[in-house]
């Protein structure tokens, strides 16, 4: 009965009916609820996504993907205290199960620290995230870690270190053939090269970013090109 009431609440929020839980196995219902939560997260409807992920957390408290997704939504809502509390709680569970989400959780802690201008702490969290990403050879996670490290160094005016980090991110994104990541890394390299007075290299990275964006019709990334001067 409680699960059915939850389904009604979700349906009212999303405008789409969920199948009644008594007509389907609970696992199937949970999967459908998770799909709705991801839809709202991807659509930028973070308040609703938080409500759905929080409901899922009650149903599946040991589901690391749900716990990680909830933390990420809280970060997008700039609710850093709640996000950090959720991450630390999830990490306690993750350590006992050796969950692969440990890398992502430490990355999210680094992201919070960066938002709060705690750059040294952010870099320490990234080291932990990197160690777990290396264990699973998660190239996408390693690309994101290197990219965030580059942003932190860039904020500190450590342009040489930022360049090295962005080049590492580009290497990983190229390995997994991620055009969004590749174009973003080239733009960031163009900017950091320009800040170092390396204008020729900056233009080269700009042109490579432009080529990737045009080849893959990434129209929503064209504003990134305009940000380079």
mmCIF file with all atom_site columns, C-alpha atoms in Angstrom:
data_model
loop_
_atom_site.group_PDB
_atom_site.id
_atom_site.type_symbol
_atom_site.label_atom_id
_atom_site.label_alt_id
_atom_site.label_comp_id
_atom_site.label_asym_id
_atom_site.label_entity_id
_atom_site.label_seq_id
_atom_site.pdbx_PDB_ins_code
_atom_site.Cartn_x
_atom_site.Cartn_y
_atom_site.Cartn_z
_atom_site.occupancy
_atom_site.B_iso_or_equiv
_atom_site.pdbx_formal_charge
_atom_site.auth_seq_id
_atom_site.auth_comp_id
_atom_site.auth_asym_id
_atom_site.auth_atom_id
_atom_site.pdbx_PDB_model_num
ATOM 1   C CA . UNK A 1 1   ? 0.000  0.000  0.000   1.00 0.00 ? 1   UNK A CA 1
ATOM 2   C CA . UNK A 1 2   ? 2.821  2.395  0.880   1.00 0.00 ? 2   UNK A CA 1
ATOM 3   C CA . UNK A 1 3   ? 4.559  1.623  -2.404  1.00 0.00 ? 3   UNK A CA 1
ATOM 4   C CA . UNK A 1 4   ? 1.333  2.275  -4.289  1.00 0.00 ? 4   UNK A CA 1
ATOM 5   C CA . UNK A 1 5   ? 1.003  5.693  -2.619  1.00 0.00 ? 5   UNK A CA 1
ATOM 6   C CA . UNK A 1 6   ? 4.577  6.456  -3.633  1.00 0.00 ? 6   UNK A CA 1
ATOM 7   C CA . UNK A 1 7   ? 3.687  5.566  -7.200  1.00 0.00 ? 7   UNK A CA 1
ATOM 8   C CA . UNK A 1 8   ? 0.792  8.004  -7.105  1.00 0.00 ? 8   UNK A CA 1
ATOM 9   C CA . UNK A 1 9   ? 3.071  10.773 -5.821  1.00 0.00 ? 9   UNK A CA 1
ATOM 10  C CA . UNK A 1 10  ? 5.579  10.126 -8.597  1.00 0.00 ? 10  UNK A CA 1
ATOM 11  C CA . UNK A 1 11  ? 2.839  10.088 -11.218 1.00 0.00 ? 11  UNK A CA 1
ATOM 12  C CA . UNK A 1 12  ? 1.519  13.413 -9.970  1.00 0.00 ? 12  UNK A CA 1
ATOM 13  C CA . UNK A 1 13  ? 4.987  14.966 -10.169 1.00 0.00 ? 13  UNK A CA 1
ATOM 14  C CA . UNK A 1 14  ? 5.948  13.598 -13.570 1.00 0.00 ? 14  UNK A CA 1
ATOM 15  C CA . UNK A 1 15  ? 2.564  13.682 -15.269 1.00 0.00 ? 15  UNK A CA 1
ATOM 16  C CA . UNK A 1 16  ? 3.008  10.077 -16.352 1.00 0.00 ? 16  UNK A CA 1
ATOM 17  C CA . UNK A 1 17  ? 1.340  7.080  -14.717 1.00 0.00 ? 17  UNK A CA 1
ATOM 18  C CA . UNK A 1 18  ? 3.434  4.366  -13.147 1.00 0.00 ? 18  UNK A CA 1
ATOM 19  C CA . UNK A 1 19  ? 2.168  0.826  -13.250 1.00 0.00 ? 19  UNK A CA 1
ATOM 20  C CA . UNK A 1 20  ? 0.681  -0.165 -9.934  1.00 0.00 ? 20  UNK A CA 1
ATOM 21  C CA . UNK A 1 21  ? 3.246  -2.004 -7.790  1.00 0.00 ? 21  UNK A CA 1
ATOM 22  C CA . UNK A 1 22  ? 0.819  -4.813 -7.027  1.00 0.00 ? 22  UNK A CA 1
ATOM 23  C CA . UNK A 1 23  ? 0.677  -5.566 -10.734 1.00 0.00 ? 23  UNK A CA 1
ATOM 24  C CA . UNK A 1 24  ? 4.437  -5.833 -11.140 1.00 0.00 ? 24  UNK A CA 1
ATOM 25  C CA . UNK A 1 25  ? 7.349  -7.059 -9.101  1.00 0.00 ? 25  UNK A CA 1
ATOM 26  C CA . UNK A 1 26  ? 8.831  -4.437 -6.782  1.00 0.00 ? 26  UNK A CA 1
ATOM 27  C CA . UNK A 1 27  ? 12.167 -4.604 -8.591  1.00 0.00 ? 27  UNK A CA 1
ATOM 28  C CA . UNK A 1 28  ? 10.478 -3.673 -11.850 1.00 0.00 ? 28  UNK A CA 1
ATOM 29  C CA . UNK A 1 29  ? 8.677  -0.808 -10.167 1.00 0.00 ? 29  UNK A CA 1
ATOM 30  C CA . UNK A 1 30  ? 11.950 0.429  -8.700  1.00 0.00 ? 30  UNK A CA 1
ATOM 31  C CA . UNK A 1 31  ? 13.618 0.261  -12.108 1.00 0.00 ? 31  UNK A CA 1
ATOM 32  C CA . UNK A 1 32  ? 10.819 2.315  -13.628 1.00 0.00 ? 32  UNK A CA 1
ATOM 33  C CA . UNK A 1 33  ? 11.109 4.863  -10.837 1.00 0.00 ? 33  UNK A CA 1
ATOM 34  C CA . UNK A 1 34  ? 14.872 5.017  -11.384 1.00 0.00 ? 34  UNK A CA 1
ATOM 35  C CA . UNK A 1 35  ? 14.360 5.633  -15.105 1.00 0.00 ? 35  UNK A CA 1
ATOM 36  C CA . UNK A 1 36  ? 12.028 8.551  -14.313 1.00 0.00 ? 36  UNK A CA 1
ATOM 37  C CA . UNK A 1 37  ? 14.560 9.978  -11.867 1.00 0.00 ? 37  UNK A CA 1
ATOM 38  C CA . UNK A 1 38  ? 17.318 9.828  -14.503 1.00 0.00 ? 38  UNK A CA 1
ATOM 39  C CA . UNK A 1 39  ? 15.044 11.499 -17.046 1.00 0.00 ? 39  UNK A CA 1
ATOM 40  C CA . UNK A 1 40  ? 14.433 14.394 -14.679 1.00 0.00 ? 40  UNK A CA 1
ATOM 41  C CA . UNK A 1 41  ? 18.133 14.665 -13.842 1.00 0.00 ? 41  UNK A CA 1
ATOM 42  C CA . UNK A 1 42  ? 19.109 14.730 -17.527 1.00 0.00 ? 42  UNK A CA 1
ATOM 43  C CA . UNK A 1 43  ? 16.385 17.318 -18.219 1.00 0.00 ? 43  UNK A CA 1
ATOM 44  C CA . UNK A 1 44  ? 17.770 19.588 -15.514 1.00 0.00 ? 44  UNK A CA 1
ATOM 45  C CA . UNK A 1 45  ? 14.718 19.187 -13.288 1.00 0.00 ? 45  UNK A CA 1
ATOM 46  C CA . UNK A 1 46  ? 16.881 18.677 -10.227 1.00 0.00 ? 46  UNK A CA 1
ATOM 47  C CA . UNK A 1 47  ? 14.304 19.347 -7.513  1.00 0.00 ? 47  UNK A CA 1
ATOM 48  C CA . UNK A 1 48  ? 12.066 16.594 -8.838  1.00 0.00 ? 48  UNK A CA 1
ATOM 49  C CA . UNK A 1 49  ? 15.041 14.332 -9.481  1.00 0.00 ? 49  UNK A CA 1
ATOM 50  C CA . UNK A 1 50  ? 16.046 14.748 -5.854  1.00 0.00 ? 50  UNK A CA 1
ATOM 51  C CA . UNK A 1 51  ? 12.562 13.743 -4.694  1.00 0.00 ? 51  UNK A CA 1
ATOM 52  C CA . UNK A 1 52  ? 12.623 10.625 -6.853  1.00 0.00 ? 52  UNK A CA 1
ATOM 53  C CA . UNK A 1 53  ? 16.159 9.563  -5.916  1.00 0.00 ? 53  UNK A CA 1
ATOM 54  C CA . UNK A 1 54  ? 15.416 10.165 -2.240  1.00 0.00 ? 54  UNK A CA 1
ATOM 55  C CA . UNK A 1 55  ? 12.359 7.911  -2.561  1.00 0.00 ? 55  UNK A CA 1
ATOM 56  C CA . UNK A 1 56  ? 14.474 5.271  -4.274  1.00 0.00 ? 56  UNK A CA 1
ATOM 57  C CA . UNK A 1 57  ? 17.052 5.512  -1.522  1.00 0.00 ? 57  UNK A CA 1
ATOM 58  C CA . UNK A 1 58  ? 14.341 4.564  0.991   1.00 0.00 ? 58  UNK A CA 1
ATOM 59  C CA . UNK A 1 59  ? 13.393 1.581  -1.146  1.00 0.00 ? 59  UNK A CA 1
ATOM 60  C CA . UNK A 1 60  ? 16.977 0.498  -1.927  1.00 0.00 ? 60  UNK A CA 1
ATOM 61  C CA . UNK A 1 61  ? 19.321 1.991  0.706   1.00 0.00 ? 61  UNK A CA 1
ATOM 62  C CA . UNK A 1 62  ? 22.250 -0.143 -0.490  1.00 0.00 ? 62  UNK A CA 1
ATOM 63  C CA . UNK A 1 63  ? 21.953 0.850  -4.154  1.00 0.00 ? 63  UNK A CA 1
ATOM 64  C CA . UNK A 1 64  ? 25.182 2.730  -4.797  1.00 0.00 ? 64  UNK A CA 1
ATOM 65  C CA . UNK A 1 65  ? 24.059 4.106  -8.166  1.00 0.00 ? 65  UNK A CA 1
ATOM 66  C CA . UNK A 1 66  ? 21.007 5.669  -6.530  1.00 0.00 ? 66  UNK A CA 1
ATOM 67  C CA . UNK A 1 67  ? 23.090 7.077  -3.667  1.00 0.00 ? 67  UNK A CA 1
ATOM 68  C CA . UNK A 1 68  ? 25.654 8.539  -6.084  1.00 0.00 ? 68  UNK A CA 1
ATOM 69  C CA . UNK A 1 69  ? 22.950 10.021 -8.321  1.00 0.00 ? 69  UNK A CA 1
ATOM 70  C CA . UNK A 1 70  ? 21.255 11.646 -5.345  1.00 0.00 ? 70  UNK A CA 1
ATOM 71  C CA . UNK A 1 71  ? 24.535 13.262 -4.281  1.00 0.00 ? 71  UNK A CA 1
ATOM 72  C CA . UNK A 1 72  ? 25.145 14.574 -7.795  1.00 0.00 ? 72  UNK A CA 1
ATOM 73  C CA . UNK A 1 73  ? 21.682 16.130 -7.932  1.00 0.00 ? 73  UNK A CA 1
ATOM 74  C CA . UNK A 1 74  ? 22.287 17.817 -4.579  1.00 0.00 ? 74  UNK A CA 1
ATOM 75  C CA . UNK A 1 75  ? 25.520 19.261 -5.965  1.00 0.00 ? 75  UNK A CA 1
ATOM 76  C CA . UNK A 1 76  ? 23.657 20.647 -8.968  1.00 0.00 ? 76  UNK A CA 1
ATOM 77  C CA . UNK A 1 77  ? 21.248 22.281 -6.521  1.00 0.00 ? 77  UNK A CA 1
ATOM 78  C CA . UNK A 1 78  ? 24.246 23.823 -4.700  1.00 0.00 ? 78  UNK A CA 1
ATOM 79  C CA . UNK A 1 79  ? 23.195 22.045 -1.528  1.00 0.00 ? 79  UNK A CA 1
ATOM 80  C CA . UNK A 1 80  ? 26.766 21.147 -0.692  1.00 0.00 ? 80  UNK A CA 1
ATOM 81  C CA . UNK A 1 81  ? 26.280 20.321 2.989   1.00 0.00 ? 81  UNK A CA 1
ATOM 82  C CA . UNK A 1 82  ? 23.580 17.750 2.221   1.00 0.00 ? 82  UNK A CA 1
ATOM 83  C CA . UNK A 1 83  ? 25.561 16.443 -0.747  1.00 0.00 ? 83  UNK A CA 1
ATOM 84  C CA . UNK A 1 84  ? 28.705 15.976 1.327   1.00 0.00 ? 84  UNK A CA 1
ATOM 85  C CA . UNK A 1 85  ? 26.746 14.203 4.064   1.00 0.00 ? 85  UNK A CA 1
ATOM 86  C CA . UNK A 1 86  ? 25.181 11.876 1.498   1.00 0.00 ? 86  UNK A CA 1
ATOM 87  C CA . UNK A 1 87  ? 28.561 11.127 -0.099  1.00 0.00 ? 87  UNK A CA 1
ATOM 88  C CA . UNK A 1 88  ? 30.267 10.391 3.200   1.00 0.00 ? 88  UNK A CA 1
ATOM 89  C CA . UNK A 1 89  ? 27.429 8.061  4.192   1.00 0.00 ? 89  UNK A CA 1
ATOM 90  C CA . UNK A 1 90  ? 27.561 6.342  0.800   1.00 0.00 ? 90  UNK A CA 1
ATOM 91  C CA . UNK A 1 91  ? 31.339 5.973  1.049   1.00 0.00 ? 91  UNK A CA 1
ATOM 92  C CA . UNK A 1 92  ? 30.996 4.059  4.320   1.00 0.00 ? 92  UNK A CA 1
ATOM 93  C CA . UNK A 1 93  ? 28.806 1.570  2.489   1.00 0.00 ? 93  UNK A CA 1
ATOM 94  C CA . UNK A 1 94  ? 31.018 1.598  -0.608  1.00 0.00 ? 94  UNK A CA 1
ATOM 95  C CA . UNK A 1 95  ? 34.153 0.746  1.373   1.00 0.00 ? 95  UNK A CA 1
ATOM 96  C CA . UNK A 1 96  ? 32.552 -2.379 2.824   1.00 0.00 ? 96  UNK A CA 1
ATOM 97  C CA . UNK A 1 97  ? 31.422 -3.633 -0.577  1.00 0.00 ? 97  UNK A CA 1
ATOM 98  C CA . UNK A 1 98  ? 34.416 -2.330 -2.600  1.00 0.00 ? 98  UNK A CA 1
ATOM 99  C CA . UNK A 1 99  ? 31.885 -0.632 -4.876  1.00 0.00 ? 99  UNK A CA 1
ATOM 100 C CA . UNK A 1 100 ? 33.225 0.826  -8.136  1.00 0.00 ? 100 UNK A CA 1
ATOM 101 C CA . UNK A 1 101 ? 31.323 4.048  -7.341  1.00 0.00 ? 101 UNK A CA 1
ATOM 102 C CA . UNK A 1 102 ? 34.049 4.980  -4.831  1.00 0.00 ? 102 UNK A CA 1
ATOM 103 C CA . UNK A 1 103 ? 35.933 6.830  -7.554  1.00 0.00 ? 103 UNK A CA 1
ATOM 104 C CA . UNK A 1 104 ? 32.857 8.836  -8.529  1.00 0.00 ? 104 UNK A CA 1
ATOM 105 C CA . UNK A 1 105 ? 32.040 9.656  -4.910  1.00 0.00 ? 105 UNK A CA 1
ATOM 106 C CA . UNK A 1 106 ? 35.519 11.016 -4.218  1.00 0.00 ? 106 UNK A CA 1
ATOM 107 C CA . UNK A 1 107 ? 35.308 12.964 -7.481  1.00 0.00 ? 107 UNK A CA 1
ATOM 108 C CA . UNK A 1 108 ? 32.069 14.516 -6.247  1.00 0.00 ? 108 UNK A CA 1
ATOM 109 C CA . UNK A 1 109 ? 33.764 15.466 -2.970  1.00 0.00 ? 109 UNK A CA 1
ATOM 110 C CA . UNK A 1 110 ? 36.470 17.162 -5.042  1.00 0.00 ? 110 UNK A CA 1
ATOM 111 C CA . UNK A 1 111 ? 33.809 19.005 -7.015  1.00 0.00 ? 111 UNK A CA 1
ATOM 112 C CA . UNK A 1 112 ? 32.231 20.299 -3.800  1.00 0.00 ? 112 UNK A CA 1
ATOM 113 C CA . UNK A 1 113 ? 35.632 21.406 -2.484  1.00 0.00 ? 113 UNK A CA 1
ATOM 114 C CA . UNK A 1 114 ? 36.317 23.242 -5.760  1.00 0.00 ? 114 UNK A CA 1
ATOM 115 C CA . UNK A 1 115 ? 32.978 25.058 -5.549  1.00 0.00 ? 115 UNK A CA 1
ATOM 116 C CA . UNK A 1 116 ? 33.938 26.130 -2.027  1.00 0.00 ? 116 UNK A CA 1
ATOM 117 C CA . UNK A 1 117 ? 37.413 27.254 -3.221  1.00 0.00 ? 117 UNK A CA 1
ATOM 118 C CA . UNK A 1 118 ? 39.113 24.596 -1.093  1.00 0.00 ? 118 UNK A CA 1
ATOM 119 C CA . UNK A 1 119 ? 41.536 23.717 -3.881  1.00 0.00 ? 119 UNK A CA 1
ATOM 120 C CA . UNK A 1 120 ? 44.114 21.746 -1.891  1.00 0.00 ? 120 UNK A CA 1
ATOM 121 C CA . UNK A 1 121 ? 41.378 19.558 -0.442  1.00 0.00 ? 121 UNK A CA 1
ATOM 122 C CA . UNK A 1 122 ? 39.864 19.118 -3.889  1.00 0.00 ? 122 UNK A CA 1
ATOM 123 C CA . UNK A 1 123 ? 43.184 17.890 -5.283  1.00 0.00 ? 123 UNK A CA 1
ATOM 124 C CA . UNK A 1 124 ? 43.527 15.399 -2.420  1.00 0.00 ? 124 UNK A CA 1
ATOM 125 C CA . UNK A 1 125 ? 40.067 14.018 -3.134  1.00 0.00 ? 125 UNK A CA 1
ATOM 126 C CA . UNK A 1 126 ? 41.011 13.691 -6.808  1.00 0.00 ? 126 UNK A CA 1
ATOM 127 C CA . UNK A 1 127 ? 44.031 11.587 -5.864  1.00 0.00 ? 127 UNK A CA 1
ATOM 128 C CA . UNK A 1 128 ? 41.714 9.187  -4.053  1.00 0.00 ? 128 UNK A CA 1
ATOM 129 C CA . UNK A 1 129 ? 39.276 9.180  -6.952  1.00 0.00 ? 129 UNK A CA 1
ATOM 130 C CA . UNK A 1 130 ? 42.123 8.477  -9.360  1.00 0.00 ? 130 UNK A CA 1
ATOM 131 C CA . UNK A 1 131 ? 43.391 5.492  -7.373  1.00 0.00 ? 131 UNK A CA 1
ATOM 132 C CA . UNK A 1 132 ? 39.990 3.798  -7.549  1.00 0.00 ? 132 UNK A CA 1
ATOM 133 C CA . UNK A 1 133 ? 39.513 4.697  -11.219 1.00 0.00 ? 133 UNK A CA 1
ATOM 134 C CA . UNK A 1 134 ? 42.894 3.115  -11.959 1.00 0.00 ? 134 UNK A CA 1
ATOM 135 C CA . UNK A 1 135 ? 41.802 -0.106 -10.246 1.00 0.00 ? 135 UNK A CA 1
ATOM 136 C CA . UNK A 1 136 ? 38.888 -0.503 -12.640 1.00 0.00 ? 136 UNK A CA 1
ATOM 137 C CA . UNK A 1 137 ? 40.640 1.118  -15.628 1.00 0.00 ? 137 UNK A CA 1
ATOM 138 C CA . UNK A 1 138 ? 37.707 3.516  -15.966 1.00 0.00 ? 138 UNK A CA 1
ATOM 139 C CA . UNK A 1 139 ? 39.004 5.801  -18.708 1.00 0.00 ? 139 UNK A CA 1
ATOM 140 C CA . UNK A 1 140 ? 35.955 8.070  -18.689 1.00 0.00 ? 140 UNK A CA 1
ATOM 141 C CA . UNK A 1 141 ? 36.345 8.667  -14.964 1.00 0.00 ? 141 UNK A CA 1
ATOM 142 C CA . UNK A 1 142 ? 40.072 9.244  -15.394 1.00 0.00 ? 142 UNK A CA 1
ATOM 143 C CA . UNK A 1 143 ? 39.324 11.810 -18.109 1.00 0.00 ? 143 UNK A CA 1
ATOM 144 C CA . UNK A 1 144 ? 36.897 13.640 -15.819 1.00 0.00 ? 144 UNK A CA 1
ATOM 145 C CA . UNK A 1 145 ? 39.405 13.577 -12.951 1.00 0.00 ? 145 UNK A CA 1
ATOM 146 C CA . UNK A 1 146 ? 42.190 14.994 -15.131 1.00 0.00 ? 146 UNK A CA 1
ATOM 147 C CA . UNK A 1 147 ? 39.853 17.654 -16.504 1.00 0.00 ? 147 UNK A CA 1
ATOM 148 C CA . UNK A 1 148 ? 38.760 18.799 -13.033 1.00 0.00 ? 148 UNK A CA 1
ATOM 149 C CA . UNK A 1 149 ? 42.389 18.818 -11.896 1.00 0.00 ? 149 UNK A CA 1
ATOM 150 C CA . UNK A 1 150 ? 43.165 21.085 -14.842 1.00 0.00 ? 150 UNK A CA 1
ATOM 151 C CA . UNK A 1 151 ? 40.352 23.454 -13.898 1.00 0.00 ? 151 UNK A CA 1
ATOM 152 C CA . UNK A 1 152 ? 41.635 23.662 -10.330 1.00 0.00 ? 152 UNK A CA 1
ATOM 153 C CA . UNK A 1 153 ? 45.202 24.402 -11.412 1.00 0.00 ? 153 UNK A CA 1
ATOM 154 C CA . UNK A 1 154 ? 43.871 26.950 -13.890 1.00 0.00 ? 154 UNK A CA 1
ATOM 155 C CA . UNK A 1 155 ? 41.941 28.699 -11.096 1.00 0.00 ? 155 UNK A CA 1
ATOM 156 C CA . UNK A 1 156 ? 45.155 28.845 -9.076  1.00 0.00 ? 156 UNK A CA 1
ATOM 157 C CA . UNK A 1 157 ? 47.077 30.374 -11.980 1.00 0.00 ? 157 UNK A CA 1
ATOM 158 C CA . UNK A 1 158 ? 49.224 27.222 -12.278 1.00 0.00 ? 158 UNK A CA 1
ATOM 159 C CA . UNK A 1 159 ? 48.926 27.177 -16.055 1.00 0.00 ? 159 UNK A CA 1
ATOM 160 C CA . UNK A 1 160 ? 51.699 24.675 -16.770 1.00 0.00 ? 160 UNK A CA 1
ATOM 161 C CA . UNK A 1 161 ? 50.102 22.137 -14.429 1.00 0.00 ? 161 UNK A CA 1
ATOM 162 C CA . UNK A 1 162 ? 46.697 22.919 -15.902 1.00 0.00 ? 162 UNK A CA 1
ATOM 163 C CA . UNK A 1 163 ? 48.045 22.269 -19.398 1.00 0.00 ? 163 UNK A CA 1
ATOM 164 C CA . UNK A 1 164 ? 49.462 18.904 -18.325 1.00 0.00 ? 164 UNK A CA 1
ATOM 165 C CA . UNK A 1 165 ? 46.148 17.892 -16.752 1.00 0.00 ? 165 UNK A CA 1
ATOM 166 C CA . UNK A 1 166 ? 44.079 18.935 -19.780 1.00 0.00 ? 166 UNK A CA 1
ATOM 167 C CA . UNK A 1 167 ? 46.470 17.051 -22.082 1.00 0.00 ? 167 UNK A CA 1
ATOM 168 C CA . UNK A 1 168 ? 45.986 13.948 -19.939 1.00 0.00 ? 168 UNK A CA 1
ATOM 169 C CA . UNK A 1 169 ? 42.200 14.370 -20.096 1.00 0.00 ? 169 UNK A CA 1
ATOM 170 C CA . UNK A 1 170 ? 42.442 14.712 -23.876 1.00 0.00 ? 170 UNK A CA 1
ATOM 171 C CA . UNK A 1 171 ? 44.437 11.469 -24.058 1.00 0.00 ? 171 UNK A CA 1
ATOM 172 C CA . UNK A 1 172 ? 41.771 9.564  -22.140 1.00 0.00 ? 172 UNK A CA 1
ATOM 173 C CA . UNK A 1 173 ? 38.860 11.102 -24.063 1.00 0.00 ? 173 UNK A CA 1
ATOM 174 C CA . UNK A 1 174 ? 40.614 10.300 -27.335 1.00 0.00 ? 174 UNK A CA 1
ATOM 175 C CA . UNK A 1 175 ? 41.084 6.689  -26.199 1.00 0.00 ? 175 UNK A CA 1
ATOM 176 C CA . UNK A 1 176 ? 37.341 6.274  -25.649 1.00 0.00 ? 176 UNK A CA 1
ATOM 177 C CA . UNK A 1 177 ? 36.507 8.440  -28.680 1.00 0.00 ? 177 UNK A CA 1
ATOM 178 C CA . UNK A 1 178 ? 34.345 10.940 -26.804 1.00 0.00 ? 178 UNK A CA 1
ATOM 179 C CA . UNK A 1 179 ? 33.854 13.934 -29.141 1.00 0.00 ? 179 UNK A CA 1
ATOM 180 C CA . UNK A 1 180 ? 32.270 16.108 -26.447 1.00 0.00 ? 180 UNK A CA 1
ATOM 181 C CA . UNK A 1 181 ? 35.194 15.563 -24.103 1.00 0.00 ? 181 UNK A CA 1
ATOM 182 C CA . UNK A 1 182 ? 37.746 15.931 -26.884 1.00 0.00 ? 182 UNK A CA 1
ATOM 183 C CA . UNK A 1 183 ? 36.351 19.265 -28.088 1.00 0.00 ? 183 UNK A CA 1
ATOM 184 C CA . UNK A 1 184 ? 36.060 20.575 -24.524 1.00 0.00 ? 184 UNK A CA 1
ATOM 185 C CA . UNK A 1 185 ? 39.660 19.609 -23.754 1.00 0.00 ? 185 UNK A CA 1
ATOM 186 C CA . UNK A 1 186 ? 40.918 21.311 -26.909 1.00 0.00 ? 186 UNK A CA 1
ATOM 187 C CA . UNK A 1 187 ? 39.104 24.541 -26.001 1.00 0.00 ? 187 UNK A CA 1
ATOM 188 C CA . UNK A 1 188 ? 40.514 24.486 -22.469 1.00 0.00 ? 188 UNK A CA 1
ATOM 189 C CA . UNK A 1 189 ? 43.992 23.828 -23.863 1.00 0.00 ? 189 UNK A CA 1
ATOM 190 C CA . UNK A 1 190 ? 43.562 26.716 -26.302 1.00 0.00 ? 190 UNK A CA 1
ATOM 191 C CA . UNK A 1 191 ? 42.727 29.045 -23.407 1.00 0.00 ? 191 UNK A CA 1
ATOM 192 C CA . UNK A 1 192 ? 45.538 27.901 -21.143 1.00 0.00 ? 192 UNK A CA 1
ATOM 193 C CA . UNK A 1 193 ? 48.029 28.061 -24.015 1.00 0.00 ? 193 UNK A CA 1
ATOM 194 C CA . UNK A 1 194 ? 46.944 31.629 -24.733 1.00 0.00 ? 194 UNK A CA 1
ATOM 195 C CA . UNK A 1 195 ? 47.415 32.542 -21.065 1.00 0.00 ? 195 UNK A CA 1
ATOM 196 C CA . UNK A 1 196 ? 50.999 31.293 -21.368 1.00 0.00 ? 196 UNK A CA 1
ATOM 197 C CA . UNK A 1 197 ? 51.606 33.324 -24.495 1.00 0.00 ? 197 UNK A CA 1
ATOM 198 C CA . UNK A 1 198 ? 51.648 30.233 -26.718 1.00 0.00 ? 198 UNK A CA 1
ATOM 199 C CA . UNK A 1 199 ? 49.373 31.742 -29.331 1.00 0.00 ? 199 UNK A CA 1
ATOM 200 C CA . UNK A 1 200 ? 50.245 29.353 -32.180 1.00 0.00 ? 200 UNK A CA 1
ATOM 201 C CA . UNK A 1 201 ? 49.490 26.273 -30.053 1.00 0.00 ? 201 UNK A CA 1
ATOM 202 C CA . UNK A 1 202 ? 46.325 27.947 -28.784 1.00 0.00 ? 202 UNK A CA 1
ATOM 203 C CA . UNK A 1 203 ? 45.020 28.489 -32.312 1.00 0.00 ? 203 UNK A CA 1
ATOM 204 C CA . UNK A 1 204 ? 45.883 24.900 -33.221 1.00 0.00 ? 204 UNK A CA 1
ATOM 205 C CA . UNK A 1 205 ? 43.811 23.559 -30.329 1.00 0.00 ? 205 UNK A CA 1
ATOM 206 C CA . UNK A 1 206 ? 40.976 25.937 -31.204 1.00 0.00 ? 206 UNK A CA 1
ATOM 207 C CA . UNK A 1 207 ? 40.926 24.678 -34.789 1.00 0.00 ? 207 UNK A CA 1
ATOM 208 C CA . UNK A 1 208 ? 40.904 21.058 -33.629 1.00 0.00 ? 208 UNK A CA 1
ATOM 209 C CA . UNK A 1 209 ? 37.984 21.777 -31.287 1.00 0.00 ? 209 UNK A CA 1
ATOM 210 C CA . UNK A 1 210 ? 36.121 23.477 -34.137 1.00 0.00 ? 210 UNK A CA 1
ATOM 211 C CA . UNK A 1 211 ? 36.746 20.511 -36.429 1.00 0.00 ? 211 UNK A CA 1
ATOM 212 C CA . UNK A 1 212 ? 35.402 18.001 -33.894 1.00 0.00 ? 212 UNK A CA 1
ATOM 213 C CA . UNK A 1 213 ? 32.328 20.115 -33.167 1.00 0.00 ? 213 UNK A CA 1
ATOM 214 C CA . UNK A 1 214 ? 31.532 20.550 -36.867 1.00 0.00 ? 214 UNK A CA 1
ATOM 215 C CA . UNK A 1 215 ? 32.260 16.919 -37.785 1.00 0.00 ? 215 UNK A CA 1
ATOM 216 C CA . UNK A 1 216 ? 29.971 15.561 -35.079 1.00 0.00 ? 216 UNK A CA 1
ATOM 217 C CA . UNK A 1 217 ? 27.362 18.341 -35.392 1.00 0.00 ? 217 UNK A CA 1
ATOM 218 C CA . UNK A 1 218 ? 27.731 19.308 -31.734 1.00 0.00 ? 218 UNK A CA 1
ATOM 219 C CA . UNK A 1 219 ? 25.781 22.528 -32.204 1.00 0.00 ? 219 UNK A CA 1
ATOM 220 C CA . UNK A 1 220 ? 25.229 23.031 -28.481 1.00 0.00 ? 220 UNK A CA 1
ATOM 221 C CA . UNK A 1 221 ? 29.003 23.281 -28.013 1.00 0.00 ? 221 UNK A CA 1
ATOM 222 C CA . UNK A 1 222 ? 29.540 26.102 -30.500 1.00 0.00 ? 222 UNK A CA 1
ATOM 223 C CA . UNK A 1 223 ? 29.309 28.600 -27.640 1.00 0.00 ? 223 UNK A CA 1
ATOM 224 C CA . UNK A 1 224 ? 32.543 27.041 -26.326 1.00 0.00 ? 224 UNK A CA 1
ATOM 225 C CA . UNK A 1 225 ? 34.261 28.206 -29.490 1.00 0.00 ? 225 UNK A CA 1
ATOM 226 C CA . UNK A 1 226 ? 32.964 31.734 -28.998 1.00 0.00 ? 226 UNK A CA 1
ATOM 227 C CA . UNK A 1 227 ? 34.474 31.811 -25.516 1.00 0.00 ? 227 UNK A CA 1
ATOM 228 C CA . UNK A 1 228 ? 37.994 31.639 -26.975 1.00 0.00 ? 228 UNK A CA 1
ATOM 229 C CA . UNK A 1 229 ? 39.515 34.940 -27.963 1.00 0.00 ? 229 UNK A CA 1
#
